[in-house]
Short mmCIF file of C-alpha atoms in Angstrom, two decimals:
data_model
loop_
_atom_site.label_atom_id
_atom_site.label_comp_id
_atom_site.label_asym_id
_atom_site.label_seq_id
_atom_site.Cartn_x
_atom_site.Cartn_y
_atom_site.Cartn_z
CA UNK W 14 -53.50 73.66 42.26
CA UNK W 15 -56.83 73.18 41.09
CA UNK W 16 -56.18 69.38 40.63
CA UNK W 17 -54.59 68.70 44.64
CA UNK W 18 -58.01 69.93 45.15
CA UNK W 19 -59.86 67.69 43.02
CA UNK W 20 -57.93 65.13 44.11
CA UNK W 21 -57.53 66.54 48.30
CA UNK W 22 -61.86 65.90 47.70
CA UNK W 23 -62.14 62.31 45.57
CA UNK W 24 -59.51 61.18 48.88
CA UNK W 25 -61.98 62.85 51.21
CA UNK W 26 -64.94 62.01 49.71
CA UNK W 27 -66.21 58.90 51.75
CA UNK W 28 -65.29 60.30 54.90
CA UNK W 29 -67.52 63.65 54.55
CA UNK W 30 -69.95 61.85 53.20
CA UNK W 31 -70.03 59.71 56.12
CA UNK W 32 -70.18 62.70 58.87
CA UNK W 33 -73.11 64.73 56.46
CA UNK W 34 -74.83 61.26 56.55
CA UNK W 35 -75.33 60.45 60.20
CA UNK W 36 -76.11 62.32 62.95
CA UNK W 37 -73.61 61.04 65.53
CA UNK W 38 -70.30 60.44 63.62
CA UNK W 39 -71.28 64.72 62.48
CA UNK W 40 -71.85 65.62 65.96
CA UNK W 41 -68.68 63.31 67.20
CA UNK W 42 -66.56 65.29 64.83
CA UNK W 43 -68.62 68.40 65.82
CA UNK W 44 -66.98 67.69 69.42
CA UNK W 45 -63.61 66.22 68.63
CA UNK W 46 -62.88 69.56 66.74
CA UNK W 47 -64.24 71.67 70.12
CA UNK W 48 -62.47 69.63 72.68
CA UNK W 49 -58.77 70.76 70.45
CA UNK W 50 -59.85 74.10 70.18
CA UNK W 51 -61.10 73.94 74.07
CA UNK W 52 -57.46 72.57 75.26
CA UNK W 53 -55.73 75.20 73.30
CA UNK W 54 -57.41 77.85 74.86
CA UNK W 55 -56.52 75.42 78.66
CA UNK W 56 -53.32 76.44 77.99
CA UNK W 57 -52.95 78.70 76.86
CA UNK W 58 -54.65 79.89 79.74
CA UNK W 59 -52.31 79.20 82.65
CA UNK W 60 -49.09 77.72 79.91
CA UNK W 61 -46.93 78.42 82.72
CA UNK W 62 -48.26 74.92 84.36
CA UNK W 63 -46.04 73.16 81.84
CA UNK W 64 -43.62 75.50 80.75
CA UNK W 65 -42.12 75.69 84.65
CA UNK W 66 -42.68 71.63 86.37
CA UNK W 67 -43.73 71.76 89.58
CA UNK W 68 -46.08 69.55 91.08
CA UNK W 69 -48.69 71.69 93.19
CA UNK W 70 -49.88 70.22 96.51
CA UNK W 71 -52.83 66.63 96.45
CA UNK W 72 -50.80 66.23 92.96
CA UNK W 73 -47.78 65.32 94.54
CA UNK W 74 -48.17 64.45 98.18
CA UNK W 75 -51.79 62.59 97.78
CA UNK W 76 -52.11 61.27 94.54
CA UNK W 77 -48.72 61.07 92.20
CA UNK W 78 -46.12 60.64 94.97
CA UNK W 79 -48.70 57.56 97.15
CA UNK W 80 -49.18 55.58 93.18
CA UNK W 81 -44.87 55.44 93.24
CA UNK W 82 -44.90 53.31 96.28
CA UNK W 83 -47.92 52.09 97.03
CA UNK W 84 -48.84 51.13 93.24
CA UNK W 85 -51.82 52.60 91.51
CA UNK W 86 -55.14 50.59 92.74
CA UNK W 87 -54.04 50.56 96.70
CA UNK W 88 -54.10 54.62 96.24
CA UNK W 89 -56.97 54.52 93.58
CA UNK W 90 -59.25 52.66 96.95
CA UNK W 91 -57.82 54.78 100.43
CA UNK W 92 -59.95 57.11 101.19
CA UNK W 93 -58.48 61.61 101.11
CA UNK W 94 -60.45 63.68 103.93
CA UNK W 95 -62.59 60.53 104.83
CA UNK W 96 -63.90 60.26 100.85
CA UNK W 97 -62.93 58.77 97.92
CA UNK W 98 -60.28 60.67 95.10
CA UNK W 99 -61.36 58.10 91.53
CA UNK W 100 -61.33 60.80 89.45
CA UNK W 101 -58.00 63.45 90.82
CA UNK W 102 -56.03 58.99 91.45
CA UNK W 103 -57.19 58.57 87.26
CA UNK W 104 -56.54 60.89 85.66
CA UNK W 105 -53.16 61.53 88.31
CA UNK W 106 -52.64 57.23 86.53
CA UNK W 107 -52.98 58.81 82.95
CA UNK W 108 -50.50 61.61 83.76
CA UNK W 109 -48.35 58.57 84.95
CA UNK W 110 -48.49 56.25 82.12
CA UNK W 111 -48.74 59.49 79.63
CA UNK W 112 -44.94 60.18 81.14
CA UNK W 113 -43.75 56.84 81.07
CA UNK W 114 -44.69 56.46 75.80
CA UNK W 115 -42.67 60.00 76.35
CA UNK W 116 -39.65 58.72 79.16
CA UNK W 117 -40.14 55.28 80.07
CA UNK W 118 -38.64 55.07 84.01
CA UNK W 119 -38.50 59.22 84.18
CA UNK W 120 -40.58 61.32 86.00
CA UNK W 121 -39.32 64.35 85.84
CA UNK W 122 -41.79 64.85 82.91
CA UNK W 123 -44.66 63.87 85.45
CA UNK W 124 -45.47 67.42 85.98
CA UNK W 125 -45.70 68.46 82.01
CA UNK W 126 -48.18 65.95 82.34
CA UNK W 127 -49.69 66.07 84.81
CA UNK W 128 -50.75 69.93 82.62
CA UNK W 129 -51.26 68.33 79.64
CA UNK W 130 -54.52 65.85 81.27
CA UNK W 131 -55.70 68.39 82.96
CA UNK W 132 -55.48 70.72 80.00
CA UNK W 133 -57.28 68.15 78.44
CA UNK W 134 -59.80 67.43 80.95
CA UNK W 135 -61.22 70.84 81.51
CA UNK W 136 -61.33 70.62 77.72
CA UNK W 137 -63.90 67.01 78.46
CA UNK W 138 -65.57 69.51 80.70
CA UNK W 139 -66.88 72.12 78.58
CA UNK W 140 -67.43 70.10 75.32
CA UNK W 141 -69.35 67.20 77.37
CA UNK W 142 -72.77 68.61 76.15
CA UNK W 143 -71.61 69.26 72.51
CA UNK W 144 -71.60 65.21 72.67
CA UNK W 145 -74.21 64.59 74.86
CA UNK W 146 -77.12 67.47 74.85
CA UNK W 147 -77.16 68.22 70.57
CA UNK W 148 -81.22 66.25 71.59
CA UNK W 149 -82.52 68.66 73.92
CA UNK W 150 -80.06 71.29 72.70
CA UNK W 151 -78.93 73.27 68.35
CA UNK W 152 -75.38 73.05 67.85
CA UNK W 153 -74.28 76.46 67.45
CA UNK W 154 -75.65 77.55 71.16
CA UNK W 155 -73.51 73.99 72.02
CA UNK W 156 -70.67 74.99 70.27
CA UNK W 157 -71.03 78.96 71.67
CA UNK W 158 -71.55 77.11 75.54
CA UNK W 159 -68.38 74.79 74.61
CA UNK W 160 -66.18 78.84 74.22
CA UNK W 161 -67.38 80.83 77.52
CA UNK W 162 -67.09 77.28 79.29
CA UNK W 163 -63.64 77.00 78.14
CA UNK W 164 -63.74 81.18 80.26
CA UNK W 165 -65.29 80.18 83.02
CA UNK W 166 -63.72 83.26 85.95
CA UNK W 167 -60.47 82.34 88.30
CA UNK W 168 -58.75 85.95 87.54
CA UNK W 169 -56.09 85.43 89.85
CA UNK W 170 -56.15 82.00 90.86
CA UNK W 171 -56.10 80.64 87.74
CA UNK W 172 -52.46 78.45 88.91
CA UNK W 173 -54.34 76.46 91.43
CA UNK W 174 -56.83 75.02 88.69
CA UNK W 175 -56.02 74.83 85.03
CA UNK W 176 -53.24 72.44 85.13
CA UNK W 177 -53.75 71.02 88.32
CA UNK W 178 -54.89 67.32 89.19
CA UNK W 179 -55.82 68.82 93.05
CA UNK W 180 -58.72 70.76 92.53
CA UNK W 181 -60.71 68.85 89.96
CA UNK W 182 -63.45 67.56 91.48
CA UNK W 183 -64.99 70.51 91.93
CA UNK W 184 -65.64 70.07 87.91
CA UNK W 185 -66.82 66.64 88.64
CA UNK W 186 -70.04 67.79 89.61
CA UNK W 187 -71.00 69.70 86.89
CA UNK W 188 -70.23 66.09 84.17
CA UNK W 189 -72.13 64.06 86.54
CA UNK W 190 -75.00 67.10 85.73
CA UNK W 191 -74.43 66.86 81.97
CA UNK W 192 -74.83 62.83 82.49
CA UNK W 193 -78.12 63.09 84.54
CA UNK W 194 -79.46 65.17 81.90
CA UNK W 195 -78.74 63.08 79.33
CA UNK W 196 -79.75 59.97 81.19
CA UNK W 197 -83.06 61.43 82.08
CA UNK W 198 -83.79 63.49 78.57
CA UNK W 199 -82.17 61.69 76.15
CA UNK W 200 -81.74 58.13 76.20
CA UNK W 201 -85.09 56.54 77.26
CA UNK W 202 -83.55 52.32 76.80
CA UNK W 203 -80.40 52.55 75.99
CA UNK W 204 -77.59 49.64 76.91
CA UNK W 205 -75.31 52.74 76.07
CA UNK W 206 -76.49 53.78 80.36
CA UNK W 207 -74.90 51.26 81.54
CA UNK W 208 -71.71 53.15 80.89
CA UNK W 209 -73.52 56.56 81.57
CA UNK W 210 -73.75 55.16 85.03
CA UNK W 211 -70.26 54.22 85.50
CA UNK W 212 -68.90 57.18 85.44
CA UNK W 213 -71.64 58.84 87.53
CA UNK W 214 -69.90 55.87 89.82
CA UNK W 215 -67.21 57.55 89.00
CA UNK W 216 -67.95 60.95 89.84
CA UNK W 217 -69.89 60.58 93.27
CA UNK W 218 -66.74 58.74 94.33
CA UNK W 219 -64.70 62.00 93.70
CA UNK W 220 -67.39 64.46 94.91
CA UNK W 221 -69.75 63.58 97.74
CA UNK W 222 -71.90 66.01 96.73
CA UNK W 223 -73.30 63.87 93.42
CA UNK W 224 -75.16 61.77 96.10
CA UNK W 225 -77.66 64.36 95.73
CA UNK W 226 -77.81 64.33 91.78
CA UNK W 227 -78.58 60.64 91.68
CA UNK W 228 -81.92 60.78 93.37
CA UNK W 229 -83.44 62.69 90.67
CA UNK W 230 -83.01 59.94 87.63
CA UNK W 231 -85.67 58.35 89.55
CA UNK W 232 -87.76 60.81 88.96
CA UNK W 233 -88.88 60.07 85.11
CA UNK W 234 -89.95 55.82 86.59
CA UNK W 235 -92.13 57.81 89.20
CA UNK W 236 -93.91 59.61 86.52
CA UNK W 237 -94.21 56.91 84.30
CA UNK W 238 -95.36 55.25 86.99
CA UNK W 239 -98.33 56.83 89.33
CA UNK W 240 -98.91 59.92 86.13
CA UNK W 241 -98.48 57.33 82.67
CA UNK W 242 -100.11 54.56 84.97
CA UNK W 243 -97.28 52.23 82.73
CA UNK W 244 -97.11 48.28 84.78
CA UNK W 245 -93.62 48.25 86.92
CA UNK W 246 -93.21 45.38 85.29
CA UNK W 247 -92.85 46.86 81.74
CA UNK W 248 -90.07 49.77 83.66
CA UNK W 249 -88.07 47.03 85.81
CA UNK W 250 -87.33 45.20 82.31
CA UNK W 251 -86.07 48.67 80.82
CA UNK W 252 -82.51 48.47 80.50
CA UNK W 253 -82.19 52.55 82.13
CA UNK W 254 -84.57 51.29 85.26
CA UNK W 255 -81.76 48.12 85.72
CA UNK W 256 -78.73 50.86 85.80
CA UNK W 257 -80.60 53.38 87.70
CA UNK W 258 -81.12 49.75 90.74
CA UNK W 259 -77.21 48.95 90.36
CA UNK W 260 -75.92 51.65 90.59
CA UNK W 261 -77.69 53.64 93.65
CA UNK W 262 -77.01 50.28 95.76
CA UNK W 263 -73.52 50.47 94.61
CA UNK W 264 -73.78 53.68 95.92
CA UNK W 265 -75.29 53.21 99.15
CA UNK W 266 -72.35 50.10 99.45
CA UNK W 267 -69.56 52.76 98.94
CA UNK W 268 -71.84 55.19 101.31
CA UNK W 269 -71.28 52.73 104.36
CA UNK W 270 -68.37 52.01 103.57
CA UNK W 271 -67.25 55.75 103.11
CA UNK W 272 -69.58 56.64 106.57
CA UNK W 273 -68.34 53.43 108.79
CA UNK W 274 -64.58 54.77 108.33
CA UNK W 275 -65.47 57.69 109.54
CA UNK W 276 -67.40 61.28 108.54
CA UNK W 277 -66.24 63.13 106.08
CA UNK W 278 -62.66 65.35 107.69
CA UNK W 279 -63.44 69.35 107.14
CA UNK W 280 -60.03 69.43 107.67
CA UNK W 281 -59.95 71.56 110.97
CA UNK W 282 -58.82 74.73 110.52
CA UNK W 283 -59.90 75.01 107.44
CA UNK W 284 -62.09 77.18 105.86
CA UNK W 285 -64.53 76.06 109.43
CA UNK W 286 -64.37 78.94 111.21
CA UNK W 287 -68.19 80.22 111.98
CA UNK W 288 -69.90 81.22 108.31
CA UNK W 289 -71.01 85.15 107.82
CA UNK W 290 -74.66 85.65 107.42
CA UNK W 291 -74.36 89.47 106.35
CA UNK W 292 -71.65 87.49 103.20
CA UNK W 293 -74.90 85.69 102.42
CA UNK W 294 -75.81 87.49 99.68
CA UNK W 295 -72.84 88.16 98.62
CA UNK W 296 -71.24 84.84 98.59
CA UNK W 297 -74.28 82.92 97.93
CA UNK W 298 -75.84 84.42 94.76
CA UNK W 299 -73.27 87.04 93.71
CA UNK W 300 -70.23 84.70 92.78
CA UNK W 301 -71.25 81.45 93.38
CA UNK W 302 -74.11 82.30 90.41
CA UNK W 303 -74.13 85.56 89.19
CA UNK W 304 -70.27 85.81 88.49
CA UNK W 305 -69.72 84.06 84.97
CA UNK W 306 -71.75 87.98 84.45
CA UNK W 307 -70.55 89.89 86.46
CA UNK W 308 -67.09 90.02 87.41
CA UNK W 309 -65.92 92.88 84.51
CA UNK W 310 -68.12 94.93 86.80
CA UNK W 311 -68.19 93.36 90.28
CA UNK W 312 -66.96 96.25 92.28
CA UNK W 313 -69.56 98.31 91.26
CA UNK W 314 -71.62 95.78 92.97
CA UNK W 315 -74.48 95.74 96.11
CA UNK W 316 -76.65 93.40 98.04
CA UNK W 317 -79.63 95.22 97.01
CA UNK W 318 -78.29 95.23 92.97
CA UNK W 319 -77.20 91.86 93.56
CA UNK W 320 -81.24 90.86 94.41
CA UNK W 321 -82.57 92.95 91.09
CA UNK W 322 -79.69 91.48 88.80
CA UNK W 323 -81.29 88.37 90.24
CA UNK W 324 -85.18 88.62 90.45
CA UNK W 325 -84.41 89.95 86.71
CA UNK W 326 -82.48 87.20 85.65
CA UNK W 327 -85.37 84.41 87.11
CA UNK W 328 -87.55 86.83 85.30
CA UNK W 329 -86.23 86.47 82.36
CA UNK W 330 -86.07 82.15 82.61
CA UNK W 331 -89.81 81.52 83.59
CA UNK W 332 -90.94 83.91 80.99
CA UNK W 333 -89.53 82.73 78.29
CA UNK W 334 -87.71 79.53 79.11
CA UNK W 335 -89.00 76.73 76.65
CA UNK W 336 -92.05 74.42 78.16
CA UNK W 337 -89.81 71.64 76.15
CA UNK W 338 -86.95 72.48 78.21
CA UNK W 339 -87.92 72.52 82.30
CA UNK W 340 -87.38 69.29 83.30
CA UNK W 341 -83.69 70.95 82.39
CA UNK W 342 -83.87 74.16 83.48
CA UNK W 343 -85.70 72.31 86.76
CA UNK W 344 -82.52 69.40 86.83
CA UNK W 345 -80.40 72.47 86.50
CA UNK W 346 -81.20 74.63 89.45
CA UNK W 347 -81.62 72.43 91.76
CA UNK W 348 -77.77 70.87 91.04
CA UNK W 349 -76.76 74.60 91.20
CA UNK W 350 -78.54 75.12 94.26
CA UNK W 351 -77.61 72.02 95.53
CA UNK W 352 -73.83 72.89 94.84
CA UNK W 353 -73.43 75.78 96.62
CA UNK W 354 -75.72 74.89 99.95
CA UNK W 355 -73.30 72.05 100.83
CA UNK W 356 -70.06 75.16 99.53
CA UNK W 357 -71.43 76.87 102.50
CA UNK W 358 -71.56 74.34 104.76
CA UNK W 359 -68.98 71.97 104.62
CA UNK W 360 -67.11 75.76 103.98
CA UNK W 361 -68.17 78.49 105.99
CA UNK W 362 -65.00 80.17 106.24
CA UNK W 363 -65.67 81.31 102.54
CA UNK W 364 -67.75 83.83 103.70
CA UNK W 365 -65.08 85.63 105.59
CA UNK W 366 -63.18 86.70 103.09
CA UNK W 367 -65.53 88.53 102.05
CA UNK W 368 -65.88 92.37 101.69
CA UNK W 369 -67.84 94.37 100.77
CA UNK W 370 -67.79 93.67 97.07
CA UNK W 371 -64.48 95.44 97.33
CA UNK W 372 -62.15 92.55 97.99
CA UNK W 373 -60.79 89.98 95.85
CA UNK W 374 -63.18 88.19 93.21
CA UNK W 375 -61.01 85.02 92.60
CA UNK W 376 -59.46 84.68 95.96
CA UNK W 377 -60.68 80.68 96.57
CA UNK W 378 -62.54 80.88 93.05
CA UNK W 379 -61.79 76.97 92.95
CA UNK W 380 -64.33 76.48 95.34
CA UNK W 381 -66.51 78.41 92.53
CA UNK W 382 -66.11 77.38 89.31
CA UNK W 383 -67.79 74.54 89.82
CA UNK W 384 -71.01 76.71 90.43
CA UNK W 385 -70.09 78.49 87.81
CA UNK W 386 -69.85 76.36 85.33
CA UNK W 387 -73.55 75.39 86.53
CA UNK W 388 -74.89 79.19 85.58
CA UNK W 389 -72.75 79.38 82.25
CA UNK W 390 -75.76 76.57 81.39
CA UNK W 391 -78.17 77.30 82.23
CA UNK W 392 -77.97 80.84 81.12
CA UNK W 393 -77.18 80.09 77.75
CA UNK W 394 -80.49 77.15 77.59
CA UNK W 395 -82.51 80.80 78.58
CA UNK W 396 -80.43 82.43 75.76
CA UNK W 397 -80.68 79.61 73.23
CA UNK W 398 -84.49 79.12 74.35
CA UNK W 399 -85.06 83.33 73.61
CA UNK W 400 -83.74 82.38 69.97
CA UNK W 401 -86.20 80.21 69.50
CA UNK W 402 -88.81 82.24 69.53
CA UNK W 403 -87.28 85.22 66.52
CA UNK W 404 -87.61 84.51 63.32
CA UNK W 405 -85.90 86.52 61.82
CA UNK W 406 -81.82 85.17 61.80
CA UNK W 407 -80.10 89.15 61.72
CA UNK W 408 -82.61 89.36 65.02
CA UNK W 409 -80.90 85.77 66.43
CA UNK W 410 -77.45 86.73 65.49
CA UNK W 411 -78.17 89.45 67.30
CA UNK W 412 -79.50 87.63 70.41
CA UNK W 413 -75.59 85.55 70.12
CA UNK W 414 -73.61 88.52 69.52
CA UNK W 415 -75.42 90.17 72.94
CA UNK W 416 -75.03 87.08 74.47
CA UNK W 417 -71.64 86.61 73.77
CA UNK W 418 -70.95 89.89 74.63
CA UNK W 419 -72.01 89.32 78.19
CA UNK W 420 -70.10 86.22 79.27
CA UNK W 421 -66.61 87.46 77.28
CA UNK W 422 -66.31 90.87 77.87
CA UNK W 423 -64.11 90.63 80.71
CA UNK W 424 -62.44 88.03 79.08
CA UNK W 425 -59.05 89.24 80.05
CA UNK W 426 -59.66 89.17 84.11
CA UNK W 427 -60.60 85.17 84.29
CA UNK W 428 -57.03 84.38 84.33
CA UNK W 429 -53.15 85.27 83.21
CA UNK W 430 -52.92 84.02 80.45
CA UNK W 431 -48.30 83.20 81.29
CA UNK W 432 -48.22 86.17 84.59
CA UNK W 433 -49.28 83.77 86.72
CA UNK W 434 -50.01 86.03 90.35
CA UNK W 435 -48.21 82.98 92.35
CA UNK W 436 -45.11 81.93 89.86
CA UNK W 437 -43.62 79.27 92.29
CA UNK W 438 -40.40 80.46 91.40
CA UNK W 439 -38.56 79.91 94.91
CA UNK W 440 -37.21 76.60 95.33
CA UNK W 441 -37.18 76.08 91.35
CA UNK W 442 -38.50 72.86 89.23
CA UNK W 443 -38.91 69.69 90.05
CA UNK W 444 -35.63 68.20 88.60
CA UNK W 445 -34.25 71.35 90.42
CA UNK W 446 -35.54 69.95 93.66
CA UNK W 447 -35.38 66.81 93.18
CA UNK W 448 -31.79 66.92 92.62
CA UNK W 449 -31.19 69.40 95.97
CA UNK W 450 -33.10 66.59 97.84
CA UNK W 451 -30.20 64.36 96.40
CA UNK W 452 -27.46 66.38 97.47
CA UNK W 453 -28.58 66.95 100.17
CA UNK W 454 -29.83 62.67 100.97
CA UNK W 455 -33.74 63.27 102.22
CA UNK W 456 -34.58 59.08 102.44
CA UNK W 457 -36.84 58.43 104.06
CA UNK W 458 -38.41 55.18 105.66
CA UNK W 459 -41.21 53.31 104.50
CA UNK W 460 -43.12 55.64 107.47
CA UNK W 461 -41.80 58.65 106.20
CA UNK W 462 -39.37 59.08 108.78
CA UNK W 463 -35.13 60.24 107.66
CA UNK W 464 -33.49 57.00 107.41
CA UNK W 465 -29.64 57.50 105.73
CA UNK W 466 -30.47 54.71 104.44
CA UNK W 467 -33.65 54.37 103.21
CA UNK W 468 -35.52 53.40 99.95
CA UNK W 469 -37.51 57.04 100.28
CA UNK W 470 -36.52 60.02 98.85
CA UNK W 471 -38.24 63.47 100.16
CA UNK W 472 -39.06 66.20 98.14
CA UNK W 473 -40.37 70.09 98.68
CA UNK W 474 -42.48 70.60 97.15
CA UNK W 475 -45.34 73.58 96.41
CA UNK W 476 -46.76 75.74 97.63
CA UNK W 477 -43.60 77.07 99.88
CA UNK W 478 -45.22 79.26 102.23
CA UNK W 479 -48.57 77.87 104.40
CA UNK W 480 -47.88 75.81 107.48
CA UNK W 481 -48.23 73.09 106.40
CA UNK W 482 -45.18 72.05 104.69
CA UNK W 483 -45.50 70.13 101.23
CA UNK W 484 -43.30 67.37 100.00
CA UNK W 485 -43.66 63.94 97.73
CA UNK W 486 -42.32 61.09 98.39
CA UNK W 487 -40.61 58.13 95.39
CA UNK W 488 -38.69 55.72 95.45
CA UNK W 489 -34.67 55.91 96.36
CA UNK W 490 -33.67 54.12 92.87
CA UNK W 491 -36.64 56.60 90.36
CA UNK W 492 -35.00 59.40 92.01
CA UNK W 493 -31.27 58.67 91.15
CA UNK W 494 -32.95 57.23 87.69
CA UNK W 495 -34.22 59.70 86.28
CA UNK W 496 -30.97 62.00 87.55
CA UNK W 497 -28.71 59.92 85.74
CA UNK W 498 -31.51 59.99 82.32
CA UNK W 499 -31.16 63.67 82.90
CA UNK W 500 -26.95 63.93 83.53
CA UNK W 501 -27.17 64.46 86.31
CA UNK W 502 -25.89 61.84 88.00
CA UNK W 503 -21.98 62.95 88.54
CA UNK W 504 -23.20 66.00 89.73
CA UNK W 505 -25.30 64.89 92.04
CA UNK W 506 -23.86 61.83 93.34
CA UNK W 507 -20.30 63.48 93.86
CA UNK W 508 -22.38 66.14 96.75
CA UNK W 509 -24.55 63.59 98.11
CA UNK W 510 -20.90 62.12 98.88
#
């Protein structure tokens, strides 16, 4: 046994020395560990997305279906309700690649591929600060941030988010915030920034609110020119500044293209009723900002308590935040308030669902998890700064435990953990609906009109109990080949006749 231990150490000694010697490798290794654990957490939060393979809303109708009928790049550059969804289409394309690796020429594994991509994507969202912000936040707090972020509250609405691609847009705003923070506070001069700005371009073309974050990257250059008196000739040669200009030009051109194509469609009749100002405090503060730390006791709150708790929290931020992190706090609060206000502007009808803190707090959770992630980040950063003022290790550990208790005391209520509030079993899984569609000869032409000789097959998907009929349209040949691969051809085609 002892010899086995020695041989193991000898075999991996070079890798261990490499990780210990170079901080970048150590940080990347820590990120991979956190990423793996977070992926498992998201799987266990909603395993039904993988166990019960179905297509849900835009995943099938607007992303996967068009990829198979029109092609990836045509779908990628097509606007969705007036704006681009680059991130959604890219993740859908990745799901298709994973499906082809395991089941080439077959589409039946695709809903599970989407679930895998979704679990990994949200794990990336939760753990991205571990990879990028180690210069601002200590490693053990970054790991804790990743853990807490992996449990952002969705309550019974997790089936709409985890394991799906259709609602990732809100997470792209948080990704953009982390990227901007890294760009401003962690890299001063590096060609790596071109990759960061490419990712920001992707984020902005997935969630339009990201456009409002981009101007913040110029504050450091304004400071250099007007306060530090740095000559502009020096700044304009900085690759970070050059990349910022290129990013801004491309976003400006993209914004003009979207604007000329028509204003963003707010989907008439969908959450567009007048804003209910009597619910403003609950919606804008309690649900959007405080919810990650109050959701277990949400029903005991009212507007007065919400204002008191929020005021107390702001006072703690003012008293205990470190001067070195003032810029990061300012960026975080700007992102949080911007996202919250824009959500209220574009979805004013969300204010109707609140019932004086007695309604279902998880209802429409997909519209709030982006703000909740930002709030989690800021509060964890605050605990990090408070800990830096404490000398005794025992007290710092107690503070860490207190933070974990505040965030995770209600962990069992943040998700369904395999008991979804909407099981999605009424029309069967995707394989069953595909076979049924073939037997019913639901063939359509390129325009979506029923045609017994049509080259495409229209298949109903979830949700089913809505005013809008959700379907996915795929090539008829692909559908038939998928059934053949599952050994269903004889049974299904005999019914088709």
